[in-house]
XYZ file of C-alpha atoms in Angstrom:
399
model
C -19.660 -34.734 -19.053
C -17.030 -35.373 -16.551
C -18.320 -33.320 -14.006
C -21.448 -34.860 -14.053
C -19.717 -37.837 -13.894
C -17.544 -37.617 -10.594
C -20.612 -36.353 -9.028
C -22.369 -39.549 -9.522
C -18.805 -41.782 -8.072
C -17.096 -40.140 -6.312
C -17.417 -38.475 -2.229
C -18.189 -34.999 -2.680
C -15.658 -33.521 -0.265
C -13.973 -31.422 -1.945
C -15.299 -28.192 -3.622
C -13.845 -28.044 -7.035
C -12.640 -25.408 -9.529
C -15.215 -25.879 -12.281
C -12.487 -26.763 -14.847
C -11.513 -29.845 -16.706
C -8.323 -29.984 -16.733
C -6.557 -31.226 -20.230
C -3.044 -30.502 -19.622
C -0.543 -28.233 -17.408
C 2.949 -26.266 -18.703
C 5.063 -24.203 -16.693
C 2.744 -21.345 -14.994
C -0.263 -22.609 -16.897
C -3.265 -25.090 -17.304
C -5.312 -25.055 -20.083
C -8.519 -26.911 -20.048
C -10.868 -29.274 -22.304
C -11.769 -26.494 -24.007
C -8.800 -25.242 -24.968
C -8.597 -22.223 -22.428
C -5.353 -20.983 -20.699
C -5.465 -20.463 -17.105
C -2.313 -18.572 -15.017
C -2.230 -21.161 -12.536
C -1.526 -19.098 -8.790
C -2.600 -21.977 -6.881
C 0.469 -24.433 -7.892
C -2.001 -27.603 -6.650
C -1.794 -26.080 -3.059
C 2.270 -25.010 -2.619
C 2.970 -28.559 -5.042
C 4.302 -27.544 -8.244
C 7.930 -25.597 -7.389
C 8.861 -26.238 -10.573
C 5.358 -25.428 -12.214
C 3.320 -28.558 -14.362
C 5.600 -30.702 -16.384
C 9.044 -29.436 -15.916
C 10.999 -31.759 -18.239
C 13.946 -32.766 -15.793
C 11.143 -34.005 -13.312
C 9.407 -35.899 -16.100
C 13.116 -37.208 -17.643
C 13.464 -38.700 -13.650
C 10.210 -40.415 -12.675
C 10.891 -42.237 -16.422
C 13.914 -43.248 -15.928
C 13.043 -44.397 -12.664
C 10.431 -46.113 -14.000
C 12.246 -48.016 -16.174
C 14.026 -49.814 -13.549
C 11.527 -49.793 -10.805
C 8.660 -48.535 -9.553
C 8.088 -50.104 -5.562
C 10.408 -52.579 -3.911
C 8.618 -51.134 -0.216
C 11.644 -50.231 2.776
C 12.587 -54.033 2.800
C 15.664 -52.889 0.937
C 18.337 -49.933 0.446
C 17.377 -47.920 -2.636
C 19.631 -45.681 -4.137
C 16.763 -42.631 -4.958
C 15.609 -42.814 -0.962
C 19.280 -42.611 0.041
C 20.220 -39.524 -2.675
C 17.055 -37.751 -1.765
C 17.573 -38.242 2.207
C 21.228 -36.944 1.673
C 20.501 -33.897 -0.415
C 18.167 -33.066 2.634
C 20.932 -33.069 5.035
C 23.015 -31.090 2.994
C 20.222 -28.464 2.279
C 19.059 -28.412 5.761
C 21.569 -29.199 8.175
C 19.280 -32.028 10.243
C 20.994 -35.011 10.103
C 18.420 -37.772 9.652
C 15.634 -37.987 7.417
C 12.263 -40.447 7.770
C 10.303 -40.757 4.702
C 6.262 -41.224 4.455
C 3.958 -39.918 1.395
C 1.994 -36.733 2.819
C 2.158 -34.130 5.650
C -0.542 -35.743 7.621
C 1.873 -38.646 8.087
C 5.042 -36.336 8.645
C 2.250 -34.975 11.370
C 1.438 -38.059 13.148
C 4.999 -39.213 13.155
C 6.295 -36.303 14.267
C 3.746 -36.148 17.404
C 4.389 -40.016 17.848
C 8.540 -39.171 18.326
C 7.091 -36.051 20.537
C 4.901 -38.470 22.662
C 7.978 -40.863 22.548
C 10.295 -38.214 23.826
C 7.812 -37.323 26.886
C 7.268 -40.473 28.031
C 10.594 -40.805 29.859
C 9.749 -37.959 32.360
C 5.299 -38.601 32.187
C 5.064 -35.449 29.628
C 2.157 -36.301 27.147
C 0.841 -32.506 26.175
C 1.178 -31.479 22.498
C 0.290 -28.036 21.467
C -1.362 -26.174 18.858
C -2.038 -23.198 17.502
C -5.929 -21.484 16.270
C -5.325 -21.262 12.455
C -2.662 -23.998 11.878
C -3.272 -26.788 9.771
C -1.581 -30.129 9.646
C -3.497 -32.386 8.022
C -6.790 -34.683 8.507
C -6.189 -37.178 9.970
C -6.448 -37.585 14.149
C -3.286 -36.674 15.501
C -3.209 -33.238 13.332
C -7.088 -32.443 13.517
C -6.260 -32.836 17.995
C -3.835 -29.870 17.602
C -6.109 -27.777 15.315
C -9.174 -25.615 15.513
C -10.983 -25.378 12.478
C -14.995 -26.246 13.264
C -15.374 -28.427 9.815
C -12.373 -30.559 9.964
C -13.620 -31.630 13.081
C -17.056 -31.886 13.916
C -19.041 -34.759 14.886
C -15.654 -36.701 14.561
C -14.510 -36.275 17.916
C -13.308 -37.159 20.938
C -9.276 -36.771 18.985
C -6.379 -37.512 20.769
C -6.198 -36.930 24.733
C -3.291 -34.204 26.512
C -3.573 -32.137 23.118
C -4.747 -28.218 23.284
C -5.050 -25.417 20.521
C -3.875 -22.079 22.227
C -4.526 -18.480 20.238
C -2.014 -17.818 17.839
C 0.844 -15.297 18.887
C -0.776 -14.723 22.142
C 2.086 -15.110 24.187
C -0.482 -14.423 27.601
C -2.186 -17.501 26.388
C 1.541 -19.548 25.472
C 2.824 -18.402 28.825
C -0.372 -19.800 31.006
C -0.775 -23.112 29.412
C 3.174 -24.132 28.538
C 4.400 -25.923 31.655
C 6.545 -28.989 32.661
C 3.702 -31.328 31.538
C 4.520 -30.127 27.940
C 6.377 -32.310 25.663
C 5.634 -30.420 21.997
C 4.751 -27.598 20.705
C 3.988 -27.671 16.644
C 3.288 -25.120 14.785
C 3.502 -23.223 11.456
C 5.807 -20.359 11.437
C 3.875 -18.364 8.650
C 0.637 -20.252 8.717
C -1.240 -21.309 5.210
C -4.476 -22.332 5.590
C -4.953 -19.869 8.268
C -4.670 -16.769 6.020
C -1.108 -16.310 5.590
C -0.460 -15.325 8.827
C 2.946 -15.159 10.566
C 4.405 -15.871 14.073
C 5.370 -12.281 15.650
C 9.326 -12.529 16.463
C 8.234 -11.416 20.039
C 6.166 -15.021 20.274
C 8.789 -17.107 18.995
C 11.337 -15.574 21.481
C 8.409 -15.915 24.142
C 8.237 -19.456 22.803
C 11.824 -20.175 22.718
C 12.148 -18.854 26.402
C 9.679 -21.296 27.382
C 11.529 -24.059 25.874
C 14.772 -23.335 27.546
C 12.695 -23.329 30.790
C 10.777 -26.683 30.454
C 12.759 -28.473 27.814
C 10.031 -29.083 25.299
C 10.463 -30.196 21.625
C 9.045 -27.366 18.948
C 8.044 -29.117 15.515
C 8.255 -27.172 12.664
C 5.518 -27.529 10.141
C 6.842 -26.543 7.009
C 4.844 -28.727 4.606
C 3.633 -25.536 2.581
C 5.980 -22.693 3.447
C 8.887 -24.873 3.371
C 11.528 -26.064 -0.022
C 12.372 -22.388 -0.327
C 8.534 -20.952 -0.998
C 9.128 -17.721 1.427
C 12.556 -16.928 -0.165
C 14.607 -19.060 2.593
C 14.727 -22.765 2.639
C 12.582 -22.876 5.802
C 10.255 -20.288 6.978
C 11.381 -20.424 10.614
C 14.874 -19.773 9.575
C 14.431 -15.498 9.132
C 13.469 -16.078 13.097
C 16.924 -17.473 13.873
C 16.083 -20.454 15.267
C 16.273 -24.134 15.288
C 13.238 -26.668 15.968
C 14.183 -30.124 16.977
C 12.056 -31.473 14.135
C 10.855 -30.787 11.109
C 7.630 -31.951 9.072
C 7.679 -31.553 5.095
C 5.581 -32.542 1.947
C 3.660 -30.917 -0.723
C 7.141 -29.309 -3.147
C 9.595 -31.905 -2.094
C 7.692 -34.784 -4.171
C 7.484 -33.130 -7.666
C 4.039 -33.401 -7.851
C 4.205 -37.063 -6.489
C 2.800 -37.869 -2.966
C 6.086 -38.069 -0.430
C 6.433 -36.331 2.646
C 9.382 -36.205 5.054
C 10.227 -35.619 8.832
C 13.779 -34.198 9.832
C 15.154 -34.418 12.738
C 18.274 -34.129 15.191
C 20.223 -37.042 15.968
C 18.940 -36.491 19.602
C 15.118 -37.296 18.436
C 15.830 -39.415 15.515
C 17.096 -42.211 18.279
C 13.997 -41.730 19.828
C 12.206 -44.431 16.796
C 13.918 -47.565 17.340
C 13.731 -50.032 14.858
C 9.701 -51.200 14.144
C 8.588 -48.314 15.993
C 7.836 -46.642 13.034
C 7.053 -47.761 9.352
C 4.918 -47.299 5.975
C 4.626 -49.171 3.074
C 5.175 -46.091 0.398
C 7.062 -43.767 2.101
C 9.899 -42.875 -0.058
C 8.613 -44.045 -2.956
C 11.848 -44.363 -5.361
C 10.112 -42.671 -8.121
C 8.760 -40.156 -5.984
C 12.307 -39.387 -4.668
C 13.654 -39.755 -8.230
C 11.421 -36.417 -8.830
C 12.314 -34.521 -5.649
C 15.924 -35.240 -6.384
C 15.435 -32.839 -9.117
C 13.380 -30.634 -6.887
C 15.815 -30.060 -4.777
C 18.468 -29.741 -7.080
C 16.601 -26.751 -8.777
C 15.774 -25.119 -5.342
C 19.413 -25.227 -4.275
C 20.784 -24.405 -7.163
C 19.506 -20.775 -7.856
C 15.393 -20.776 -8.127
C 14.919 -19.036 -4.183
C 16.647 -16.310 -6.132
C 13.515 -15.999 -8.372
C 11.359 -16.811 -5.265
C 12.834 -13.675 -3.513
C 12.950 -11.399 -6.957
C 9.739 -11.874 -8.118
C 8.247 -12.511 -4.660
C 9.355 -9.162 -4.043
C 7.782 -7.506 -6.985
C 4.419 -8.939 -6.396
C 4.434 -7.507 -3.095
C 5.374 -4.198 -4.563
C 2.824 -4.955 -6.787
C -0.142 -6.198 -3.939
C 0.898 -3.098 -2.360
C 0.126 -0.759 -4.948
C -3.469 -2.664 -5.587
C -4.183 -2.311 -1.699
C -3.132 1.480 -2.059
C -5.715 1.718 -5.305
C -8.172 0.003 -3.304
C -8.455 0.300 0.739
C -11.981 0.653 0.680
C -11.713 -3.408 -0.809
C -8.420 -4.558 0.620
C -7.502 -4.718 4.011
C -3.954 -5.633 4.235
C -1.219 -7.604 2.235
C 0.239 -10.467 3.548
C 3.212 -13.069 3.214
C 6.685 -12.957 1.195
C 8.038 -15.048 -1.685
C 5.681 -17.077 -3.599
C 3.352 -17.364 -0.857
C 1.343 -14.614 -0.112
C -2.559 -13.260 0.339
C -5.150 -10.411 -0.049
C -6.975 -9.566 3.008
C -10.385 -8.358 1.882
C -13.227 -6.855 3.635
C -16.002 -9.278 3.397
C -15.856 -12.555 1.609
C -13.166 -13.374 -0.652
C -14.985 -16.431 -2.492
C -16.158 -14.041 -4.908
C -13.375 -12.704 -5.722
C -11.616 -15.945 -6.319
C -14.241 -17.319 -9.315
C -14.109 -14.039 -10.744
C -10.498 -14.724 -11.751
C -10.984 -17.513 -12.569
C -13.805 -15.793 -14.934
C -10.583 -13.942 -15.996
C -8.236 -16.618 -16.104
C -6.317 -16.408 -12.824
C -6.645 -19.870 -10.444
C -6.252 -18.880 -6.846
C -7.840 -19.815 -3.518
C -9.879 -18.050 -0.876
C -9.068 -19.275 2.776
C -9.656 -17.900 5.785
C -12.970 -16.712 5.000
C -12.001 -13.041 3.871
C -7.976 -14.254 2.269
C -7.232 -14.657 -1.397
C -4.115 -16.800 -1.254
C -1.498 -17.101 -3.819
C 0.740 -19.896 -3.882
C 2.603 -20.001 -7.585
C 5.268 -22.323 -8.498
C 8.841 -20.517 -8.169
C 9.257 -20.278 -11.958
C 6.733 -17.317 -11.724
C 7.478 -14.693 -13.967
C 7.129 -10.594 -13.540
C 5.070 -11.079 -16.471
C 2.925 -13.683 -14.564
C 2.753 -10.810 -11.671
C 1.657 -7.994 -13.824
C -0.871 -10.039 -15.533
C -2.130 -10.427 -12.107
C -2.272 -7.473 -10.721
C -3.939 -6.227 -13.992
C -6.732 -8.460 -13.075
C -7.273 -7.721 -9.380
C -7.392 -3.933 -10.138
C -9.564 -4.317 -12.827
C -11.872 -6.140 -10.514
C -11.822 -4.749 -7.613
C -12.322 -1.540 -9.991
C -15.417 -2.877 -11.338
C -16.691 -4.398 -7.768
C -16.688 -0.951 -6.018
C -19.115 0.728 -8.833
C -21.118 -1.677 -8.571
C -21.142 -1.044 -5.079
C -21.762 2.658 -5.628
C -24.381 2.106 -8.065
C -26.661 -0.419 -5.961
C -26.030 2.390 -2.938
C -27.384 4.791 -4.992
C -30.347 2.679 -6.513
């Protein structure tokens, strides 16, 4: 049994979905056994184009064929198309390459600490719910208890401030600042979103002390809310930009954007990896971004819009389970009362992967080839269970 298996090999860190997976099409996976699974969970804001979209799978072979890792040594033409297509898309005009957004984390924090040094500025701030990867230099800006304890001390002249309290922004944001990162509709944290009246607090505060703001937009980013970025309905512009998960097809590659002003700031053998900007892996988010730009955010925003419509009418069928609805496009959440664990493996019971975060959040994250019939199928479930979890609550009230 393969379970059994990778418990005897491998770290237990991670706390599975009890299914073997035997393959993956469009919006579904279907296991060993032969079942089909509506896959909501699009390996965590990965799979844009959903499992095995045959454009993607045409470029990583071709790719292949001529080759697979040269390392940064030398000019490659899938690095340079993929960078390109970025400026285009974006509007930031230089691109560094790595393989995840821990790394697009760290080096965006290393050109923050880089930019403060001129004027003895070394604070970098974050925010109670963000996430931006394991690793030191995220897990210093971040507050989440299990990512971080017994591992300390992490990095010094970092803080975590409350999210959208702009009290708390306006008390510890001073001259001694040099970044401030943070997720404009936050993931891991329960779908939550920045309030415009923070980011304008925010924004005030950087025309005041002259602080870089870093954009994480490794999961809402690629065109998941309905715009490209998810800072961009905010009417804003960070100074850089941090980006993985969509943009490599399924294939580990992150990215950090940047303005010319900061990009200067690496110098050459300031900054390096071995992977980063794998050729095949930019072979595959050539294609990613060619589908994103050319049309899909119009599904994103269509059918993102009907499942909210759609979440909407479930929390109206069911306050006394739901709490609120949260998110837009094809990333959005449940706010339960209670735990939403439960609720999450009994979908999967009924054939619906998602994820519960946040302790009381059921989070949806499907690819943007999501269908309305993907939605109602959905929404059938959740009010069919949440249907059948409040009699039981009545019953066991009543004894």
């Amino acid at each position: 049994m393969l379970i059994e298996r990778e418990h005897a090999v491998v770290f237990q860190t991670y706390r599975r979905i009890p299914v073997v997976v035997d393959h993956a099409i469009g919006t579904r996976i279907i296991d060993a056994d032969g079942k089909s699974y509506l896959d909501l969970l699009g390996g965590f804001a990965v799979n844009a184009l959903g499992h095995s979209h045959p454009k993607v799978i045409a470029a990583i072979e071709q790719q292949i064929r001529s080759y697979m890792h040269v390392s940064n040594a030398f000019y490659q033409e899938p690095q340079v198309r993929l960078a390109e297509q970025l400026v285009w898309a974006t509007g930031y005009p230089r691109v560094f390459f790595c393989n995840s957004g821990a790394e697009a984390t760290e080096g965006a924090m290393k050109m923050a600490r880089r930019f403060g040094t001129a004027n003895a500025r070394y604070d970098i701030v974050g925010f109670s719910g963000g996430f931006h990867g394991r690793t030191y230099g995220p897990l210093s800006i971040m507050d989440k208890a299990l990512y971080k304890d017994g591992m300390g001390p992490f990095l010094p002249n970092t803080l975590v401030l409350p999210f959208n309290d702009i009290d708390a922004l306006e008390a510890r944001v001073d001259e001694n600042t040099c970044a401030v990162m943070l997720e404009f509709l936050q993931g891991e944290g329960g779908i939550v979103e920045a309030t415009e009246e923070f980011i304008g607090a925010l924004w005030r505060l950087k025309e005041q002390y002259g602080f870089l703001v870093i954009a994480d937009e490794v999961q809402s980013g690629l065109g998941r809310t309905g715009d490209f970025f998810a800072f961009e309905r905010f009417g804003v512009r960070p100074d850089i930009v941090t980006i993985a998960k969509a943009i490599g097809g399924g294939l580990p590659l992150g990215a950090i954007l940047a303005t010319d002003e900061v990009a200067v700031l690496f110098e050459r053998g300031m900054h390096g990896t071995t992977y980063g900007g794998n050729p095949v892996a930019c072979a595959a988010g050539s294609v990613v971004l060619a589908e994103v730009t050319s049309g899909l955010m119009d599904n994103v925003r269509e059918v993102g819009a009907y499942l909210r419509r759609c979440l909407d009418a479930v929390h109206t069928t069911h306050p006394q389970t739901i709490r609120e609805v949260r998110g837009r496009g094809c990333m959005q959440g449940l706010v339960v009362h209670g735990d939403s664990s439960p609720f999450v493996s009994k979908l999967l019971e009924m054939g619906i992967i998602a994820n519960a975060t946040a302790g009381n959040v059921i989070r949806f994250l499907p690819s943007f080839i999501i269908t309305r019939q993907d939605v109602d199928t959905l929404c059938v479930a959740l009010d069919s269970m949440f249907q059948l979890s409040e009699l039981e609550k009545i019953q066991s009230t009543n004894g």
